[in-house]
Tab-separated table of C-alpha atoms in Angstrom:
chain	number	residue	atom	x	y	z
A	1	MET	CA	45.574	20.550	18.810
A	2	LEU	CA	41.847	20.426	19.507
A	3	ILE	CA	39.512	21.804	16.854
A	4	PHE	CA	35.962	22.589	17.883
A	5	LEU	CA	33.467	22.580	15.033
A	6	LEU	CA	30.498	24.721	15.990
A	7	PRO	CA	27.237	24.791	14.028
A	8	LEU	CA	26.247	28.010	12.329
A	9	PHE	CA	23.368	28.730	14.735
A	10	PHE	CA	25.861	28.642	17.627
A	11	LEU	CA	27.925	31.383	16.062
A	12	GLN	CA	24.959	33.596	15.175
A	13	SER	CA	22.485	33.136	18.011
A	14	PRO	CA	21.558	36.573	19.472
A	15	THR	CA	20.863	35.232	22.929
A	16	VAL	CA	21.747	35.955	26.549
A	17	ALA	CA	24.490	34.032	28.361
A	18	ALA	CA	23.361	31.457	30.902
A	19	PRO	CA	25.117	31.300	34.289
A	20	ILE	CA	28.159	29.028	34.518
A	21	GLY	CA	29.314	27.649	37.849
A	22	ILE	CA	31.436	24.943	39.399
A	23	CYS	CA	30.865	22.308	42.069
A	24	TYR	CA	33.042	22.500	45.162
A	25	GLY	CA	33.183	18.902	46.349
A	26	ARG	CA	35.204	18.359	49.502
A	27	VAL	CA	35.533	14.568	49.840
A	28	ALA	CA	39.312	14.764	49.697
A	29	ASP	CA	42.466	15.100	51.758
A	30	ASN	CA	44.752	18.121	51.750
A	31	LEU	CA	42.316	20.518	50.105
A	32	PRO	CA	43.492	24.136	49.875
A	33	ARG	CA	42.522	26.538	52.642
A	34	PRO	CA	39.118	28.173	52.109
A	35	SER	CA	40.773	31.565	51.592
A	36	ASP	CA	42.945	30.085	48.837
A	37	VAL	CA	39.878	28.523	47.236
A	38	ILE	CA	38.156	31.928	47.152
A	39	ASN	CA	41.222	33.474	45.523
A	40	LEU	CA	41.274	30.670	42.966
A	41	LEU	CA	37.620	31.184	42.095
A	42	THR	CA	37.777	34.951	41.815
A	43	SER	CA	41.011	34.951	39.795
A	44	ASN	CA	39.346	32.661	37.265
A	45	GLY	CA	36.151	34.673	37.025
A	46	ILE	CA	33.989	32.002	38.655
A	47	SER	CA	31.021	33.695	40.306
A	48	ASN	CA	28.654	30.754	40.834
A	49	VAL	CA	29.498	27.773	43.045
A	50	ARG	CA	27.647	24.717	44.304
A	51	VAL	CA	28.498	23.454	47.779
A	52	PHE	CA	26.999	20.162	48.867
A	53	ASN	CA	26.321	20.886	52.537
A	54	PRO	CA	26.063	23.940	54.801
A	55	ASP	CA	29.478	23.561	56.409
A	56	PRO	CA	29.846	26.720	58.553
A	57	LEU	CA	33.513	27.408	57.788
A	58	THR	CA	32.950	26.938	54.055
A	59	LEU	CA	29.955	29.258	54.005
A	60	LYS	CA	31.751	31.907	56.065
A	61	SER	CA	34.670	31.846	53.627
A	62	PHE	CA	32.279	32.921	50.849
A	63	SER	CA	30.658	35.679	52.896
A	64	GLY	CA	31.111	39.078	51.271
A	65	THR	CA	32.879	37.734	48.185
A	66	GLY	CA	29.986	38.319	45.792
A	67	ILE	CA	30.087	34.669	44.725
A	68	ASN	CA	26.596	33.181	44.381
A	69	LEU	CA	25.933	29.775	45.899
A	70	ILE	CA	23.825	26.689	45.527
A	71	ILE	CA	23.799	25.331	49.076
A	72	GLY	CA	22.956	21.694	49.646
A	73	VAL	CA	20.534	20.586	52.335
A	74	PRO	CA	21.773	17.062	53.229
A	75	ASN	CA	19.501	14.082	52.670
A	76	GLU	CA	19.682	13.049	56.310
A	77	ILE	CA	18.140	16.313	57.553
A	78	LEU	CA	15.063	15.976	55.317
A	79	PRO	CA	12.944	13.907	57.765
A	80	SER	CA	13.362	16.530	60.493
A	81	LEU	CA	12.522	19.392	58.143
A	82	ALA	CA	9.527	17.499	56.781
A	83	ALA	CA	8.149	16.544	60.200
A	84	GLY	CA	8.760	19.920	61.791
A	85	SER	CA	6.866	23.160	61.386
A	86	PRO	CA	7.800	26.095	59.134
A	87	THR	CA	9.085	27.710	62.323
A	88	PHE	CA	11.510	24.810	62.794
A	89	SER	CA	12.666	25.227	59.174
A	90	LEU	CA	13.113	28.949	59.765
A	91	GLU	CA	15.257	28.314	62.826
A	92	TRP	CA	17.282	25.714	60.909
A	93	LEU	CA	17.896	28.121	58.037
A	94	GLN	CA	18.913	30.937	60.331
A	95	SER	CA	21.320	28.894	62.449
A	96	ASN	CA	22.840	26.726	59.693
A	97	ILE	CA	22.887	29.012	56.663
A	98	PHE	CA	21.863	32.636	57.130
A	99	TYR	CA	24.122	33.068	60.158
A	100	ASN	CA	27.108	32.226	57.951
A	101	ILE	CA	26.370	33.782	54.549
A	102	PRO	CA	24.390	36.842	53.384
A	103	THR	CA	21.070	35.899	51.822
A	104	ASN	CA	21.847	37.906	48.682
A	105	GLN	CA	24.613	35.405	47.858
A	106	ILE	CA	22.268	32.402	47.938
A	107	ARG	CA	20.941	31.530	44.492
A	108	TYR	CA	19.371	28.177	45.334
A	109	LEU	CA	18.903	25.705	48.150
A	110	ALA	CA	19.332	22.182	46.812
A	111	VAL	CA	17.093	20.120	49.070
A	112	GLY	CA	18.605	16.648	49.041
A	113	ASN	CA	20.695	15.201	46.223
A	114	GLU	CA	19.699	12.368	43.872
A	115	VAL	CA	17.184	11.180	46.433
A	116	LEU	CA	14.501	9.631	44.228
A	117	SER	CA	16.710	7.141	42.396
A	118	LYS	CA	19.760	6.683	44.644
A	119	ASP	CA	18.574	7.344	48.204
A	120	PRO	CA	14.874	6.452	48.021
A	121	TYR	CA	14.370	6.154	51.786
A	122	TYR	CA	14.223	9.954	51.845
A	123	SER	CA	11.849	10.306	48.872
A	124	PRO	CA	8.660	10.925	50.916
A	125	PHE	CA	10.379	13.749	52.808
A	126	VAL	CA	11.590	15.872	49.872
A	127	VAL	CA	8.489	17.899	49.035
A	128	PRO	CA	7.252	18.299	52.647
A	129	ALA	CA	10.709	19.591	53.596
A	130	MET	CA	10.714	21.974	50.636
A	131	THR	CA	7.229	23.195	51.541
A	132	ASN	CA	8.282	24.057	55.088
A	133	LEU	CA	11.465	25.718	53.854
A	134	TYR	CA	9.457	27.731	51.335
A	135	GLN	CA	7.080	28.960	54.015
A	136	ALA	CA	10.077	29.913	56.143
A	137	LEU	CA	11.524	31.880	53.221
A	138	GLN	CA	8.158	33.589	52.727
A	139	THR	CA	8.275	34.726	56.350
A	140	LEU	CA	11.594	36.426	55.592
A	141	ASN	CA	10.427	37.808	52.218
A	142	LEU	CA	13.068	35.666	50.508
A	143	ALA	CA	10.877	33.228	48.586
A	144	ASN	CA	11.328	35.131	45.311
A	145	SER	CA	15.108	35.461	45.554
A	146	VAL	CA	16.164	32.133	47.102
A	147	LYS	CA	14.761	29.290	45.023
A	148	LEU	CA	14.293	25.716	46.197
A	149	SER	CA	14.789	22.557	44.172
A	150	SER	CA	16.141	19.016	44.518
A	151	PRO	CA	18.816	17.711	42.092
A	152	GLN	CA	18.034	14.373	40.483
A	153	ALA	CA	20.191	11.797	38.711
A	154	ALA	CA	19.616	10.867	35.074
A	155	SER	CA	18.431	7.462	36.311
A	156	VAL	CA	15.038	8.952	37.238
A	157	LEU	CA	14.269	8.457	33.534
A	158	SER	CA	13.219	5.008	32.371
A	159	ALA	CA	13.591	6.058	28.725
A	160	SER	CA	15.698	8.811	27.157
A	161	TYR	CA	16.395	7.723	23.569
A	162	PRO	CA	15.369	9.412	21.425
A	163	PRO	CA	14.794	12.512	23.572
A	164	SER	CA	11.098	12.658	22.669
A	165	SER	CA	10.674	9.281	24.378
A	166	GLY	CA	11.859	10.774	27.671
A	167	THR	CA	9.781	9.255	30.457
A	168	PHE	CA	10.136	9.188	34.218
A	169	ASP	CA	10.580	5.811	35.880
A	170	PRO	CA	7.061	4.720	36.873
A	171	TYR	CA	8.358	3.715	40.302
A	172	ILE	CA	9.219	7.323	41.177
A	173	VAL	CA	6.301	9.112	39.498
A	174	SER	CA	4.316	9.331	42.729
A	175	ASN	CA	7.172	11.364	44.233
A	176	ILE	CA	8.341	13.327	41.206
A	177	VAL	CA	4.935	14.721	40.254
A	178	PRO	CA	4.524	16.555	43.591
A	179	LEU	CA	8.089	17.849	43.146
A	180	LEU	CA	7.291	19.150	39.667
A	181	ARG	CA	4.080	20.718	40.942
A	182	PHE	CA	6.024	22.525	43.666
A	183	LEU	CA	8.610	23.768	41.150
A	184	ASN	CA	5.919	24.915	38.761
A	185	ASP	CA	3.978	26.737	41.486
A	186	THR	CA	7.063	28.514	42.863
A	187	ASN	CA	8.710	29.273	39.496
A	188	SER	CA	11.731	27.182	40.465
A	189	PRO	CA	13.946	25.042	38.210
A	190	PHE	CA	14.098	21.288	37.888
A	191	MET	CA	17.685	20.356	38.781
A	192	VAL	CA	19.446	17.446	37.092
A	193	ASN	CA	22.906	15.894	37.242
A	194	VAL	CA	23.849	14.954	33.674
A	195	TYR	CA	26.920	12.888	32.756
A	196	PRO	CA	27.241	11.981	29.069
A	197	TYR	CA	30.474	10.270	30.089
A	198	LEU	CA	28.458	7.607	31.910
A	199	SER	CA	26.039	7.211	29.011
A	200	TYR	CA	28.928	6.824	26.603
A	201	THR	CA	30.929	4.312	28.644
A	202	SER	CA	27.868	2.153	29.323
A	203	SER	CA	26.718	2.168	25.677
A	204	SER	CA	29.841	2.850	23.609
A	205	GLU	CA	28.692	0.361	20.984
A	206	TYR	CA	25.796	2.714	20.195
A	207	ILE	CA	27.187	6.157	21.125
A	208	SER	CA	30.214	7.658	19.398
A	209	LEU	CA	32.862	9.502	21.370
A	210	ASP	CA	32.539	12.487	19.033
A	211	TYR	CA	28.807	12.731	19.822
A	212	ALA	CA	29.566	12.674	23.558
A	213	LEU	CA	32.349	15.287	23.230
A	214	PHE	CA	30.534	17.790	20.948
A	215	ARG	CA	32.903	16.952	18.099
A	216	SER	CA	30.288	15.992	15.524
A	217	ASP	CA	30.048	18.626	12.803
A	218	LYS	CA	26.570	17.525	11.746
A	219	ALA	CA	23.419	16.092	13.269
A	220	VAL	CA	23.875	12.590	14.656
A	221	LEU	CA	20.306	12.025	15.789
A	222	GLN	CA	17.126	13.160	14.061
A	223	ASP	CA	14.174	13.102	16.442
A	224	GLY	CA	11.136	14.240	14.508
A	225	ALA	CA	11.783	17.838	13.471
A	226	LEU	CA	14.666	18.257	15.930
A	227	ALA	CA	18.292	17.430	15.137
A	228	TYR	CA	20.922	16.637	17.768
A	229	GLY	CA	24.662	17.009	17.323
A	230	ASN	CA	25.648	16.207	20.921
A	231	LEU	CA	24.589	13.905	23.720
A	232	PHE	CA	24.442	16.680	26.341
A	233	TYR	CA	21.524	18.468	24.678
A	234	ALA	CA	19.793	15.186	23.884
A	235	SER	CA	20.007	14.212	27.564
A	236	ILE	CA	18.562	17.548	28.715
A	237	ASP	CA	15.688	17.468	26.239
A	238	ALA	CA	14.760	13.971	27.407
A	239	PHE	CA	14.021	15.495	30.830
A	240	ILE	CA	11.985	18.288	29.243
A	241	TYR	CA	9.871	15.767	27.333
A	242	ALA	CA	9.427	13.700	30.503
A	243	MET	CA	8.179	16.760	32.423
A	244	GLU	CA	5.756	17.611	29.633
A	245	LYS	CA	4.336	14.096	29.689
A	246	GLN	CA	3.425	14.705	33.335
A	247	GLY	CA	1.681	17.946	32.357
A	248	PHE	CA	4.435	20.414	33.281
A	249	VAL	CA	5.401	22.617	30.354
A	250	GLY	CA	7.914	25.411	30.733
A	251	VAL	CA	9.527	24.420	34.047
A	252	PRO	CA	13.110	25.789	33.848
A	253	LEU	CA	15.981	23.313	34.015
A	254	VAL	CA	19.382	23.723	35.668
A	255	VAL	CA	22.225	21.224	35.244
A	256	THR	CA	23.658	21.037	38.755
A	257	GLU	CA	26.458	18.628	37.837
A	258	THR	CA	28.175	17.678	34.614
A	259	GLY	CA	31.748	16.863	33.728
A	260	TRP	CA	34.262	14.435	32.272
A	261	PRO	CA	37.039	12.659	34.212
A	262	THR	CA	40.707	13.127	33.407
A	263	SER	CA	41.764	9.577	34.345
A	264	GLY	CA	40.621	6.334	35.924
A	265	GLY	CA	38.300	5.021	33.208
A	266	ALA	CA	37.678	4.437	29.514
A	267	GLU	CA	38.293	7.601	27.461
A	268	ALA	CA	39.000	9.530	30.674
A	269	SER	CA	41.755	11.971	29.759
A	270	VAL	CA	42.743	15.608	30.080
A	271	GLU	CA	42.128	16.129	26.365
A	272	ASN	CA	38.613	14.707	26.489
A	273	ALA	CA	37.734	16.545	29.694
A	274	LEU	CA	38.776	19.812	28.061
A	275	ALA	CA	36.822	19.047	24.890
A	276	TYR	CA	33.659	18.281	26.848
A	277	ASN	CA	33.732	21.029	29.469
A	278	GLU	CA	34.900	23.764	27.110
A	279	ASN	CA	32.006	23.070	24.766
A	280	VAL	CA	29.512	23.057	27.637
A	281	VAL	CA	30.822	26.457	28.735
A	282	ARG	CA	30.881	27.919	25.220
A	283	ARG	CA	27.281	27.023	24.580
A	284	ALA	CA	26.089	28.302	27.932
A	285	LEU	CA	27.887	31.606	27.454
A	286	ALA	CA	26.343	31.937	24.004
A	287	GLY	CA	22.872	31.193	25.412
A	288	VAL	CA	22.202	28.751	22.600
A	289	GLY	CA	19.719	26.436	24.309
A	290	THR	CA	18.759	22.916	23.315
A	291	PRO	CA	16.905	21.964	20.123
A	292	LYS	CA	13.659	21.786	22.113
A	293	ARG	CA	14.279	25.118	23.868
A	294	PRO	CA	16.396	27.137	21.430
A	295	GLY	CA	17.598	30.492	22.627
A	296	GLN	CA	17.162	29.523	26.284
A	297	GLY	CA	20.687	28.995	27.550
A	298	VAL	CA	21.165	26.195	30.062
A	299	GLU	CA	22.519	27.190	33.482
A	300	VAL	CA	25.197	24.631	34.296
A	301	TYR	CA	27.626	23.720	37.071
A	302	LEU	CA	30.779	21.854	36.116
A	303	PHE	CA	31.918	19.009	38.308
A	304	ASP	CA	34.418	19.363	39.945
A	305	LEU	CA	36.697	22.063	41.356
A	306	PHE	CA	39.287	19.524	42.615
A	307	ASP	CA	39.817	15.787	42.395
A	308	GLU	CA	38.212	14.011	45.357
A	309	ASP	CA	40.469	11.176	46.471
A	310	GLY	CA	38.183	10.321	49.387
A	311	LYS	CA	35.363	9.150	47.154
A	312	SER	CA	34.410	5.503	47.039
A	313	GLY	CA	33.260	3.705	43.917
A	314	GLU	CA	34.962	3.527	40.543
A	315	GLU	CA	38.401	5.098	40.174
A	316	TYR	CA	37.228	7.670	37.601
A	317	GLU	CA	34.868	9.189	40.207
A	318	LYS	CA	37.927	10.632	41.972
A	319	HIS	CA	39.238	12.453	38.902
A	320	PHE	CA	36.804	15.142	37.748
A	321	GLY	CA	38.854	18.063	39.086
A	322	ILE	CA	39.564	21.026	36.815
A	323	PHE	CA	42.169	22.510	39.179
A	324	GLY	CA	45.093	20.968	41.004
A	325	LEU	CA	45.451	21.314	44.774
A	326	ASP	CA	48.117	23.969	44.159
A	327	GLY	CA	45.581	26.111	42.280
A	328	SER	CA	46.961	25.404	38.814
A	329	LYS	CA	44.599	24.410	36.019
A	330	ILE	CA	44.750	20.772	35.011
A	331	TYR	CA	43.581	22.034	31.628
A	332	ASP	CA	43.022	25.522	30.330
A	333	ILE	CA	39.347	26.421	30.375
A	334	ARG	CA	37.750	29.870	30.577
A	335	PHE	CA	34.596	30.585	32.546
A	336	ASN	CA	33.708	33.932	31.008
């Protein structure tokens, strides 16, 4: 039996729930039909979904469902969007996205994914592509409702411990500062993919499993006046400190991926995945916020809807799914 020890402020915080969503990765064989996926999402009260590319059939399956989407703009299209005119971006949006899904279901466009640290060839194209897309959205009077950002990996930080030492890698500063300026100017969030599982497994001699799984009943890390009882919040605040060091205070933050694998690696199990994801959801629904931004709930997207057996890399990367291919829950987690 799992026992979740929640601090007093979590139980009492009079705050507003932050949106909870799930990532719909599709690098797998024998995935359920799109119509079955929609039924699965709606029956579990999941109203926010991240898709990683504008696949027409996938987008059409969401049309009219009321489910809000983060839609990925693939890295490989960024050079064309950056080099083209706003008119080209407008035509691309209309033919690849707006033709297939109503605009009122689009919460964000995620322009590229983990470009700056993992796919650096495309780094110079991110902000120019976003600028053209933004001007295209302005033409359609959608710039205030459809927000643009670009999810980044935790590796864009060269320092993250303690959180107040959070600093962007100096090699990517020349690209991340224009990105932050764009986000600040357009009131858009900084998007990050945060995996305490990876931090724990790479530094288990320094990080306890309880700290990574929200199972510490007291502060584990004291960073100045701020106390941290879990690695998730410490990781997020490191990004906030890093943005402030570049002169950007108050830029919202959205966690576009986070999760814990059920098998394939150290401490990867159904029990641990439930402990981690359930606590992420509970805190988002309670609108708790991090120690640095208390009362500002963190919008978060759990990774992943299904296991993805087509993924390369380490075995655990294939096993983040919360649901089985038959629609059953691998573990019992509530999204509302």
